[in-house]
């Protein structure tokens, strides 16, 4: 919350000593994109999905001006297609505004229906997560004169999300996994996104593919770009059952995707080497978490210390499915 700016609303004209440099004839929707917005999953779960919900609840005609605080240049560039699809009016970025803007009315903050979800019973026009998926199509298919579509795959295209470096949840034998997928019959594309990866480019790859597979992590948020009927395959590390279900399984099913899951065995986790097979972290993750939510220490173990070395015999069955 320390990264979220407070807004003061003035309902009787501008405060004394200020004037309206710009008078808008449409209402404002004022939001912050600070907080957890540096994480790709949270940019959607805490930001863009609630923004879509709010726009369709408060301004179903999409005639409003977005007033955004805390946006970096990178954030602005990355999400400009989505913002333009929400409203045709130019965005006002608070951090860069050098004028006083006045609006006939304003809505401040976002409406959330929960963790990466949209409840159609709570939206006036019964918008669902499937509608949000169609909105992404609308955003990335407009204003593309002369854009050549990605050629269709001759074999089923499987996108494998890659993680490298000391971030945890790396597939230690990824090359063997890629070779296995090709041997089974997939056309394999390895996708290693970073903060500067253009979303339009990611959309074109994922939307033209038949399946997306990876270890639980923010990169699987790109499953939002899969077409309904495609497959999301999530590799769930030790201790990741609940967060894997809430972050990706439930949204995937809500978007009409097929969902398959590969829960690793303790022997496939790098934690065995560090803590031993009989440690409570591997033997009983629920007990290790203490039942009251994850402590930062336990979360770091499961999400940042843990890598996986997939059993290729077991994983063959998963890929074949």
GROMACS .gro file of C-alpha atoms in nm, residues 123-291:
model
  169
  123UNK     CA    1  -2.194  -0.737  -1.369
  124UNK     CA    2  -2.494  -0.553  -1.519
  125UNK     CA    3  -2.436  -0.709  -1.861
  126UNK     CA    4  -2.340  -1.058  -1.732
  127UNK     CA    5  -1.978  -1.026  -1.839
  128UNK     CA    6  -1.771  -1.338  -1.765
  129UNK     CA    7  -1.408  -1.440  -1.791
  130UNK     CA    8  -1.482  -1.566  -2.141
  131UNK     CA    9  -1.590  -1.211  -2.233
  132UNK     CA   10  -1.258  -1.083  -2.098
  133UNK     CA   11  -1.079  -1.333  -2.323
  134UNK     CA   12  -1.276  -1.200  -2.622
  135UNK     CA   13  -1.183  -0.847  -2.518
  136UNK     CA   14  -0.815  -0.945  -2.548
  137UNK     CA   15  -0.883  -1.067  -2.902
  138UNK     CA   16  -1.054  -0.739  -2.980
  139UNK     CA   17  -0.758  -0.542  -2.845
  140UNK     CA   18  -0.488  -0.727  -3.036
  141UNK     CA   19  -0.672  -0.773  -3.365
  142UNK     CA   20  -0.764  -0.409  -3.417
  143UNK     CA   21  -0.537  -0.153  -3.581
  144UNK     CA   22  -0.316  -0.411  -3.750
  145UNK     CA   23  -0.303  -0.299  -4.115
  146UNK     CA   24  -0.093  -0.532  -4.325
  147UNK     CA   25  -0.001  -0.758  -4.032
  148UNK     CA   26   0.075  -1.107  -4.156
  149UNK     CA   27  -0.080  -1.379  -3.937
  150UNK     CA   28   0.150  -1.644  -3.797
  151UNK     CA   29   0.139  -1.946  -4.033
  152UNK     CA   30  -0.062  -2.240  -3.901
  153UNK     CA   31   0.135  -2.521  -3.744
  154UNK     CA   32   0.170  -2.841  -3.946
  155UNK     CA   33   0.181  -3.031  -3.618
  156UNK     CA   34   0.021  -2.931  -3.287
  157UNK     CA   35   0.220  -2.633  -3.160
  158UNK     CA   36   0.329  -2.660  -2.797
  159UNK     CA   37   0.468  -2.352  -2.625
  160UNK     CA   38   0.695  -2.427  -2.329
  161UNK     CA   39   0.753  -2.137  -2.090
  162UNK     CA   40   1.114  -2.118  -1.975
  163UNK     CA   41   1.258  -1.976  -1.655
  164UNK     CA   42   1.630  -1.916  -1.614
  165UNK     CA   43   1.860  -1.770  -1.352
  166UNK     CA   44   1.815  -1.774  -0.977
  167UNK     CA   45   1.439  -1.716  -0.975
  168UNK     CA   46   1.331  -2.070  -0.882
  169UNK     CA   47   1.102  -2.319  -1.056
  170UNK     CA   48   1.346  -2.374  -1.341
  171UNK     CA   49   1.316  -2.697  -1.545
  172UNK     CA   50   1.669  -2.830  -1.500
  173UNK     CA   51   1.640  -3.079  -1.787
  174UNK     CA   52   1.444  -2.856  -2.022
  175UNK     CA   53   1.639  -2.953  -2.335
  176UNK     CA   54   1.543  -3.318  -2.279
  177UNK     CA   55   1.181  -3.215  -2.224
  178UNK     CA   56   1.181  -3.021  -2.552
  179UNK     CA   57   1.330  -3.318  -2.738
  180UNK     CA   58   1.070  -3.547  -2.583
  181UNK     CA   59   0.785  -3.321  -2.693
  182UNK     CA   60   0.918  -3.313  -3.050
  183UNK     CA   61   0.953  -3.693  -3.052
  184UNK     CA   62   0.591  -3.729  -2.942
  185UNK     CA   63   0.480  -3.513  -3.236
  186UNK     CA   64   0.468  -3.148  -3.128
  187UNK     CA   65   0.607  -2.845  -3.298
  188UNK     CA   66   0.782  -2.687  -3.000
  189UNK     CA   67   0.828  -2.315  -2.934
  190UNK     CA   68   1.024  -2.208  -2.626
  191UNK     CA   69   0.893  -1.886  -2.474
  192UNK     CA   70   1.096  -1.697  -2.214
  193UNK     CA   71   0.912  -1.369  -2.152
  194UNK     CA   72   1.057  -1.076  -1.964
  195UNK     CA   73   0.921  -0.738  -1.857
  196UNK     CA   74   0.993  -0.583  -2.195
  197UNK     CA   75   0.840  -0.860  -2.410
  198UNK     CA   76   0.573  -0.691  -2.631
  199UNK     CA   77   0.235  -0.836  -2.545
  200UNK     CA   78   0.122  -0.820  -2.907
  201UNK     CA   79   0.411  -1.051  -3.000
  202UNK     CA   80   0.327  -1.287  -2.714
  203UNK     CA   81  -0.040  -1.286  -2.814
  204UNK     CA   82   0.038  -1.382  -3.173
  205UNK     CA   83   0.253  -1.677  -3.063
  206UNK     CA   84   0.022  -1.812  -2.792
  207UNK     CA   85  -0.304  -1.750  -2.980
  208UNK     CA   86  -0.175  -1.948  -3.279
  209UNK     CA   87  -0.071  -2.245  -3.062
  210UNK     CA   88  -0.256  -2.549  -2.938
  211UNK     CA   89  -0.106  -2.585  -2.590
  212UNK     CA   90   0.096  -2.395  -2.332
  213UNK     CA   91   0.299  -2.585  -2.072
  214UNK     CA   92   0.520  -2.461  -1.792
  215UNK     CA   93   0.602  -2.473  -1.423
  216UNK     CA   94   0.367  -2.268  -1.205
  217UNK     CA   95   0.468  -1.904  -1.234
  218UNK     CA   96   0.368  -1.565  -1.372
  219UNK     CA   97   0.454  -1.666  -1.731
  220UNK     CA   98   0.152  -1.899  -1.735
  221UNK     CA   99  -0.063  -1.584  -1.725
  222UNK     CA  100  -0.006  -1.586  -2.102
  223UNK     CA  101  -0.266  -1.866  -2.108
  224UNK     CA  102  -0.510  -1.575  -2.134
  225UNK     CA  103  -0.404  -1.564  -2.501
  226UNK     CA  104  -0.489  -1.929  -2.576
  227UNK     CA  105  -0.797  -1.988  -2.788
  228UNK     CA  106  -1.092  -2.161  -2.616
  229UNK     CA  107  -1.046  -2.535  -2.663
  230UNK     CA  108  -0.665  -2.516  -2.643
  231UNK     CA  109  -0.478  -2.676  -2.354
  232UNK     CA  110  -0.303  -2.532  -2.052
  233UNK     CA  111  -0.065  -2.778  -1.889
  234UNK     CA  112   0.062  -2.670  -1.548
  235UNK     CA  113   0.360  -2.834  -1.378
  236UNK     CA  114   0.292  -2.797  -1.005
  237UNK     CA  115   0.597  -2.797  -0.777
  238UNK     CA  116   0.591  -2.935  -0.423
  239UNK     CA  117   0.378  -2.711  -0.200
  240UNK     CA  118   0.207  -2.535  -0.488
  241UNK     CA  119  -0.131  -2.709  -0.501
  242UNK     CA  120  -0.358  -2.429  -0.376
  243UNK     CA  121  -0.185  -2.142  -0.553
  244UNK     CA  122  -0.171  -2.342  -0.878
  245UNK     CA  123  -0.544  -2.403  -0.866
  246UNK     CA  124  -0.640  -2.045  -0.778
  247UNK     CA  125  -0.402  -1.870  -1.016
  248UNK     CA  126  -0.436  -2.081  -1.329
  249UNK     CA  127  -0.663  -2.387  -1.313
  250UNK     CA  128  -0.984  -2.203  -1.227
  251UNK     CA  129  -0.929  -1.912  -1.473
  252UNK     CA  130  -0.834  -2.160  -1.748
  253UNK     CA  131  -1.158  -2.353  -1.707
  254UNK     CA  132  -1.353  -2.026  -1.697
  255UNK     CA  133  -1.203  -1.934  -2.038
  256UNK     CA  134  -1.304  -2.263  -2.198
  257UNK     CA  135  -0.956  -2.413  -2.198
  258UNK     CA  136  -0.875  -2.777  -2.140
  259UNK     CA  137  -0.660  -2.805  -1.828
  260UNK     CA  138  -0.413  -3.079  -1.742
  261UNK     CA  139  -0.183  -3.088  -1.442
  262UNK     CA  140   0.147  -3.255  -1.363
  263UNK     CA  141   0.220  -3.267  -0.992
  264UNK     CA  142   0.587  -3.341  -0.944
  265UNK     CA  143   0.704  -3.621  -0.716
  266UNK     CA  144   0.942  -3.529  -0.432
  267UNK     CA  145   1.227  -3.693  -0.624
  268UNK     CA  146   1.173  -3.441  -0.906
  269UNK     CA  147   1.226  -3.146  -0.672
  270UNK     CA  148   1.564  -2.988  -0.605
  271UNK     CA  149   1.452  -2.946  -0.243
  272UNK     CA  150   1.538  -3.313  -0.183
  273UNK     CA  151   1.906  -3.236  -0.229
  274UNK     CA  152   1.895  -2.947   0.018
  275UNK     CA  153   1.655  -3.069   0.286
  276UNK     CA  154   1.635  -3.448   0.245
  277UNK     CA  155   1.344  -3.667   0.140
  278UNK     CA  156   1.203  -3.699   0.493
  279UNK     CA  157   1.190  -3.328   0.572
  280UNK     CA  158   0.841  -3.199   0.649
  281UNK     CA  159   0.873  -2.955   0.356
  282UNK     CA  160   0.858  -3.253   0.119
  283UNK     CA  161   0.674  -3.506   0.330
  284UNK     CA  162   0.383  -3.283   0.435
  285UNK     CA  163   0.366  -2.938   0.269
  286UNK     CA  164   0.035  -2.859   0.442
  287UNK     CA  165   0.199  -2.906   0.783
  288UNK     CA  166   0.501  -2.701   0.672
  289UNK     CA  167   0.272  -2.411   0.586
  290UNK     CA  168   0.113  -2.429   0.931
  291UNK     CA  169  -0.247  -2.403   0.811
   0.00000   0.00000   0.00000
